Tab-separated table of C-alpha atoms in Angstrom:
chain	number	residue	atom	x	y	z
A	8	MET	CA	4.548	122.800	36.471
A	9	ALA	CA	7.542	124.293	37.810
A	10	ASN	CA	8.764	122.998	41.338
A	11	ALA	CA	6.537	125.139	43.714
A	12	LEU	CA	4.931	125.089	47.092
A	13	ARG	CA	1.373	123.991	46.758
A	14	ASP	CA	-1.420	127.237	47.632
A	15	SER	CA	-2.287	124.580	51.303
A	16	GLY	CA	1.525	125.342	52.132
A	17	ARG	CA	1.932	128.820	51.725
A	18	GLU	CA	-1.156	128.160	53.601
A	19	GLY	CA	0.143	126.254	56.960
A	20	PHE	CA	3.370	127.711	56.382
A	21	LEU	CA	0.908	131.496	57.526
A	22	ALA	CA	-1.123	130.120	59.411
A	23	GLY	CA	1.124	128.677	61.610
A	24	ASP	CA	0.127	125.378	61.092
A	25	ILE	CA	3.542	123.943	59.185
A	26	ASP	CA	6.729	123.800	61.043
A	27	TRP	CA	9.227	123.796	59.327
A	28	ASP	CA	11.963	121.900	61.470
A	29	ALA	CA	9.566	120.600	64.485
A	30	ASN	CA	6.625	118.455	62.565
A	31	ASN	CA	7.953	115.432	60.564
A	32	ILE	CA	8.278	116.070	56.811
A	33	LYS	CA	8.278	113.905	54.769
A	34	VAL	CA	8.185	113.405	51.092
A	35	PHE	CA	6.796	110.377	48.489
A	36	LEU	CA	7.709	109.441	45.072
A	37	TYR	CA	4.204	110.681	43.033
A	38	ASP	CA	3.017	108.809	39.858
A	39	GLU	CA	1.209	111.708	38.271
A	40	GLY	CA	0.645	108.349	35.906
A	41	ALA	CA	-1.946	107.034	38.490
A	42	ASP	CA	-3.026	110.184	40.098
A	43	ALA	CA	-2.448	113.397	37.702
A	44	PHE	CA	-1.457	116.558	39.532
A	45	ASN	CA	-4.146	118.787	40.919
A	46	ALA	CA	-2.873	122.194	41.818
A	47	ALA	CA	-6.094	121.928	43.986
A	48	ASP	CA	-5.272	118.798	46.273
A	49	ASP	CA	-4.199	119.807	49.218
A	50	ASN	CA	-4.337	116.863	52.076
A	51	LEU	CA	-2.415	113.071	51.828
A	52	ASP	CA	-5.368	111.598	50.679
A	53	ASP	CA	-6.345	113.600	47.826
A	54	ILE	CA	-3.697	112.344	45.707
A	55	VAL	CA	-4.476	107.675	45.467
A	56	ALA	CA	-2.714	105.363	47.571
A	57	GLY	CA	-1.356	103.822	44.435
A	58	ALA	CA	0.040	106.826	42.544
A	59	ARG	CA	2.207	106.963	46.296
A	60	ILE	CA	5.282	104.990	44.625
A	61	ALA	CA	7.517	105.155	47.926
A	62	THR	CA	7.624	107.327	50.784
A	63	SER	CA	9.545	107.954	52.622
A	64	GLY	CA	10.411	108.531	56.388
A	65	ASN	CA	11.355	112.199	58.070
A	66	LEU	CA	13.531	113.885	56.880
A	67	ALA	CA	15.951	114.442	59.259
A	68	SER	CA	18.494	117.178	59.571
A	69	LYS	CA	15.653	119.978	58.764
A	70	THR	CA	16.827	123.853	58.570
A	71	VAL	CA	14.924	127.168	58.028
A	72	THR	CA	18.179	129.296	58.411
A	73	ALA	CA	17.087	132.637	56.440
A	74	GLY	CA	14.201	131.403	54.801
A	75	VAL	CA	15.439	128.525	53.882
A	76	ALA	CA	14.382	125.190	54.146
A	77	ASP	CA	16.282	122.312	53.890
A	78	ALA	CA	17.441	118.576	55.290
A	79	ALA	CA	19.677	116.078	54.587
A	80	ASP	CA	19.668	113.220	51.511
A	81	VAL	CA	16.962	110.739	51.280
A	82	THR	CA	17.140	107.599	50.606
A	83	LEU	CA	13.996	105.404	49.662
A	84	THR	CA	15.021	102.058	49.900
A	85	ALA	CA	14.446	98.968	47.041
A	86	VAL	CA	12.251	100.855	45.358
A	87	SER	CA	9.526	99.014	42.794
A	88	GLY	CA	6.690	100.386	40.458
A	89	ALA	CA	5.632	102.146	38.346
A	90	THR	CA	7.256	106.272	36.687
A	91	VAL	CA	7.323	108.662	39.437
A	92	GLU	CA	7.104	111.704	37.803
A	93	SER	CA	7.989	113.944	40.096
A	94	ILE	CA	8.370	115.018	44.018
A	95	GLU	CA	5.845	115.578	46.723
A	96	GLY	CA	6.654	116.891	50.550
A	97	TYR	CA	4.349	116.454	52.580
A	98	LYS	CA	3.603	117.813	56.873
A	99	ASP	CA	2.730	113.742	58.145
A	100	THR	CA	0.417	113.597	60.832
A	101	GLY	CA	-0.058	110.173	60.790
A	102	THR	CA	-3.893	111.460	59.175
A	103	GLU	CA	-3.739	111.115	55.866
A	104	SER	CA	-6.961	114.238	56.219
A	105	THR	CA	-5.177	116.221	57.493
A	106	SER	CA	-1.314	115.654	56.196
A	107	ARG	CA	-0.430	119.150	54.524
A	108	LEU	CA	0.861	118.690	50.951
A	109	ILE	CA	3.511	120.920	50.848
A	110	PHE	CA	5.486	121.153	47.896
A	111	ASN	CA	5.848	119.211	44.255
A	112	ILE	CA	9.129	119.240	42.692
A	113	ASP	CA	8.719	117.939	39.020
A	114	THR	CA	12.124	119.186	37.567
A	115	ALA	CA	15.321	116.795	39.101
A	116	THR	CA	17.939	115.532	38.114
A	117	GLY	CA	16.198	111.939	37.262
A	118	LEU	CA	13.220	112.479	36.852
A	119	PRO	CA	11.461	110.855	35.675
A	120	VAL	CA	12.146	107.603	37.188
A	121	THR	CA	11.520	104.046	36.529
A	122	PRO	CA	11.904	102.237	39.850
A	123	ASN	CA	14.056	99.197	39.437
A	124	GLY	CA	14.118	97.602	43.046
A	125	GLY	CA	17.009	99.317	44.381
A	126	ASP	CA	17.116	102.067	46.448
A	127	ILE	CA	17.053	106.298	45.392
A	128	THR	CA	17.701	108.660	46.599
A	129	ILE	CA	16.889	112.155	47.017
A	130	VAL	CA	19.848	114.530	46.574
A	131	TRP	CA	18.998	117.711	47.886
A	132	ASP	CA	20.588	120.978	45.635
A	133	ALA	CA	23.236	122.909	47.992
A	134	GLY	CA	22.907	126.128	45.571
A	135	ALA	CA	21.039	129.072	47.514
A	136	ASN	CA	17.962	127.609	47.833
A	137	ARG	CA	18.391	123.816	48.802
A	138	ILE	CA	14.935	122.522	48.621
A	139	PHE	CA	13.173	125.758	48.439
A	140	LYS	CA	13.145	129.095	49.495
A	141	LEU	CA	10.506	130.850	50.939
B	2	MET	CA	-6.957	195.310	23.660
B	3	ASN	CA	-3.302	195.644	22.565
B	4	GLY	CA	-0.380	192.665	23.335
B	5	GLN	CA	0.603	195.151	26.501
B	6	LEU	CA	-1.535	192.998	28.492
B	7	ILE	CA	-0.144	191.692	31.749
B	8	ILE	CA	-1.265	187.979	32.105
B	9	ASN	CA	-1.112	186.316	35.421
B	10	ILE	CA	-1.988	182.486	35.859
B	11	LYS	CA	-1.124	180.494	39.639
B	12	VAL	CA	-2.161	177.084	40.231
B	13	VAL	CA	-4.472	177.573	43.510
B	14	GLY	CA	-4.413	173.902	44.498
B	15	GLU	CA	-7.307	172.206	42.081
B	16	ARG	CA	-8.073	175.882	40.426
B	17	VAL	CA	-6.057	177.844	38.099
B	18	ALA	CA	-6.265	182.018	38.805
B	19	LEU	CA	-6.653	183.944	36.413
B	20	ASN	CA	-5.780	187.814	35.719
B	21	LEU	CA	-5.706	189.615	32.805
B	22	ASP	CA	-4.612	193.197	34.091
B	23	GLY	CA	-7.757	193.425	35.839
B	24	ARG	CA	-10.189	193.574	33.821
B	25	ILE	CA	-10.133	189.337	34.376
B	26	ASN	CA	-9.965	188.424	38.093
B	27	GLY	CA	-10.871	185.027	38.914
B	28	SER	CA	-10.382	181.473	39.126
B	29	MET	CA	-11.898	179.008	37.044
B	30	ASP	CA	-11.218	174.832	37.624
B	31	TRP	CA	-8.822	172.964	35.251
B	32	SER	CA	-11.292	171.254	33.532
B	33	ALA	CA	-12.655	175.188	32.530
B	34	ALA	CA	-9.195	176.118	32.123
B	35	GLN	CA	-8.366	173.295	29.363
B	36	ALA	CA	-11.274	174.245	27.544
B	37	ILE	CA	-11.006	178.192	27.641
B	38	SER	CA	-7.083	176.840	25.786
B	39	ARG	CA	-8.663	174.942	23.181
B	40	GLU	CA	-10.799	177.523	22.281
B	41	LEU	CA	-8.444	180.787	22.334
B	42	LYS	CA	-5.970	177.571	20.491
B	43	ALA	CA	-9.029	177.422	17.909
B	44	LEU	CA	-9.823	180.720	17.515
B	45	ALA	CA	-5.575	182.001	17.120
B	46	GLY	CA	-4.530	179.409	14.986
B	47	ALA	CA	-8.337	180.788	12.928
B	48	ALA	CA	-8.041	184.704	12.912
B	49	ILE	CA	-6.711	186.912	10.804
B	50	GLY	CA	-7.097	190.083	12.569
B	51	MET	CA	-7.765	190.279	16.269
B	52	VAL	CA	-9.288	187.674	18.577
B	53	CYS	CA	-12.041	188.402	20.885
B	54	TYR	CA	-13.335	185.970	23.773
B	55	LYS	CA	-15.559	185.901	25.865
B	56	PHE	CA	-15.215	185.329	29.732
B	57	SER	CA	-18.240	184.566	32.220
B	58	VAL	CA	-17.099	186.584	35.103
B	59	ASP	CA	-20.114	185.675	37.533
B	60	GLY	CA	-22.350	184.997	35.591
B	61	ARG	CA	-21.398	188.635	33.686
B	62	PRO	CA	-19.804	187.713	30.290
B	63	ALA	CA	-16.941	189.657	29.810
B	64	TYR	CA	-15.180	189.840	26.118
B	65	ILE	CA	-11.303	190.110	25.639
B	66	ASP	CA	-9.639	191.358	22.471
B	67	PHE	CA	-5.895	189.233	22.480
B	68	GLU	CA	-3.564	189.527	19.267
B	69	PRO	CA	-3.369	186.294	18.087
B	70	ALA	CA	-0.457	185.803	19.548
B	71	LEU	CA	-0.627	186.487	22.298
B	72	ALA	CA	-4.009	184.421	22.904
B	73	LEU	CA	-1.444	181.632	22.322
B	74	ASN	CA	0.041	182.906	25.563
B	75	LEU	CA	-2.436	182.868	27.463
B	76	ALA	CA	-3.515	179.575	26.098
B	77	ASN	CA	-0.859	177.884	26.158
B	78	GLY	CA	0.178	179.090	29.753
B	79	LEU	CA	-3.833	178.529	30.560
B	80	TYR	CA	-2.879	175.000	29.458
B	81	GLN	CA	-0.069	174.223	31.893
B	82	ALA	CA	-1.706	175.624	34.562
B	83	SER	CA	-4.342	173.422	33.974
B	84	LEU	CA	-2.197	170.303	34.107
B	85	LYS	CA	-0.383	171.085	37.384
B	86	ALA	CA	-4.146	171.764	38.823
B	87	GLU	CA	-5.543	168.310	37.885
B	88	GLU	CA	-2.239	166.539	38.659
B	89	HIS	CA	-3.741	168.446	42.179
B	90	ALA	CA	-7.270	167.288	41.980
B	91	LYS	CA	-6.047	163.755	41.401
B	92	ALA	CA	-3.694	162.869	43.616
B	93	GLU	CA	-4.822	160.417	45.473
B	94	ALA	CA	-5.924	158.594	41.918
B	95	ILE	CA	-2.274	158.892	40.939
B	96	ALA	CA	-0.711	158.148	43.649
B	97	ARG	CA	-2.617	154.153	43.992
B	98	ASP	CA	-1.987	154.109	40.238
B	99	THR	CA	1.481	155.030	41.404
B	100	ALA	CA	1.692	152.628	43.858
B	101	ILE	CA	0.536	150.132	41.775
B	102	LEU	CA	3.149	150.389	38.980
B	103	TYR	CA	5.392	149.612	41.710
B	104	ARG	CA	4.097	146.967	43.138
B	105	ALA	CA	3.944	145.631	39.546
B	106	GLY	CA	7.558	146.286	39.790
B	107	ALA	CA	8.024	149.505	37.270
B	108	PRO	CA	10.472	150.944	37.832
B	109	PHE	CA	8.473	154.428	37.103
B	110	GLY	CA	6.136	156.759	38.207
B	111	LEU	CA	3.283	158.947	36.800
B	112	SER	CA	4.975	162.140	38.833
B	113	ASP	CA	7.516	163.684	39.860
B	114	HIS	CA	5.311	165.590	42.291
B	115	PRO	CA	6.849	164.558	45.761
B	116	GLY	CA	3.590	164.611	47.769
B	117	ILE	CA	1.979	162.098	45.041
B	118	ILE	CA	5.142	160.386	45.433
B	119	GLU	CA	5.277	159.273	49.092
B	120	LEU	CA	2.065	158.793	48.596
B	121	ALA	CA	2.662	156.030	46.734
B	122	LYS	CA	5.338	154.903	48.303
B	123	LYS	CA	2.572	154.069	51.394
B	124	GLU	CA	0.087	152.747	49.483
B	125	ALA	CA	2.313	150.303	47.210
B	126	ALA	CA	3.933	149.454	51.008
B	127	TRP	CA	0.550	148.994	52.230
B	128	ASN	CA	-2.556	148.748	50.783
B	129	THR	CA	-3.026	144.757	50.417
B	130	ASP	CA	-6.526	145.613	48.156
B	131	PHE	CA	-3.448	145.799	45.614
B	132	ARG	CA	-3.026	142.598	44.919
B	133	ARG	CA	-6.716	142.370	43.481
B	134	ALA	CA	-5.294	144.733	40.984
B	135	MET	CA	-2.419	142.523	39.912
B	136	PRO	CA	-3.519	140.376	36.792
B	137	GLY	CA	-3.031	136.975	38.380
B	138	GLY	CA	-2.274	138.209	41.944
B	139	VAL	CA	0.959	138.976	43.424
B	140	LYS	CA	3.100	136.212	42.489
B	141	SER	CA	5.355	134.218	45.168
B	142	ALA	CA	8.474	134.323	46.031
B	143	GLU	CA	9.832	131.269	46.145
B	144	ALA	CA	11.981	129.630	45.178
B	145	PHE	CA	13.385	126.350	44.370
B	146	GLY	CA	16.664	124.393	44.419
B	147	VAL	CA	16.866	121.028	41.215
B	148	PRO	CA	17.637	118.364	43.622
B	149	ALA	CA	18.772	115.285	41.932
B	150	LEU	CA	17.678	111.823	42.340
B	151	ARG	CA	20.419	108.661	42.361
B	152	ARG	CA	18.703	105.245	41.811
B	153	GLY	CA	20.687	102.056	43.043
B	154	ALA	CA	21.014	99.565	41.401
B	155	PRO	CA	18.675	97.090	41.378
B	156	LYS	CA	18.622	94.422	44.386
B	157	VAL	CA	19.602	90.966	43.488
B	158	THR	CA	18.295	87.986	44.638
B	159	THR	CA	19.833	84.496	46.024
B	160	HIS	CA	17.735	81.254	46.217
């Protein structure tokens, strides 16, 4: 794998079901050892709860300028659990079965990471692509 | 026949028109022109004396004798004209193949005909069926940044 949009994410953007800067977008630390990455997964309920080591609050300060998705860096507090292999982004509707998975990032400085009970901060790339660019 | 035979070959759309001093005056499709070209070349290559070739005009045979060199010139002329006629006959298919190349990112085409190139550009730009012709489909052009995870110090619990 590589950092990529999920098909459910692409579909959501094209169908107008995902509004990056208006919807609640969250990320979680994904233990792929507990639930292997599956490109066919499309909603949050497709990934077992035990594989979601820590979930962020809503991403803040989201922007969409020039098709580039960006947001403020996000901190997950007091993270403990199994080693995390990737970061998964999704649209939170409040219902797992309708919360679309948007992207998966498995290439990042510091991944994989083993939580130690302390905070984990995700610092988004400050380059041209930020989180991702459509 | 002598070497003074005046040969006039023209491309008329998908057909090749041939006039041999008025003795043969008609047109044929590009594949027939290529077949005649091949036969004339073979005959010219093997000829010891004159080359006699049987044309069929309106279902009737017409025999023309050529010097071997003239037969070769006629063969080459017919072949070149047949290629242009074939290009005209297959313009749509050539444009579609060229469009697939364009969609795949190849910066070259299969024809230098301006009309075909223009058609290929339109097909490449608007024909969504070409997604099926791309190996693995058309790749998404999304790009990702590379974030960094910073793990803080472990929580210290005090009793």
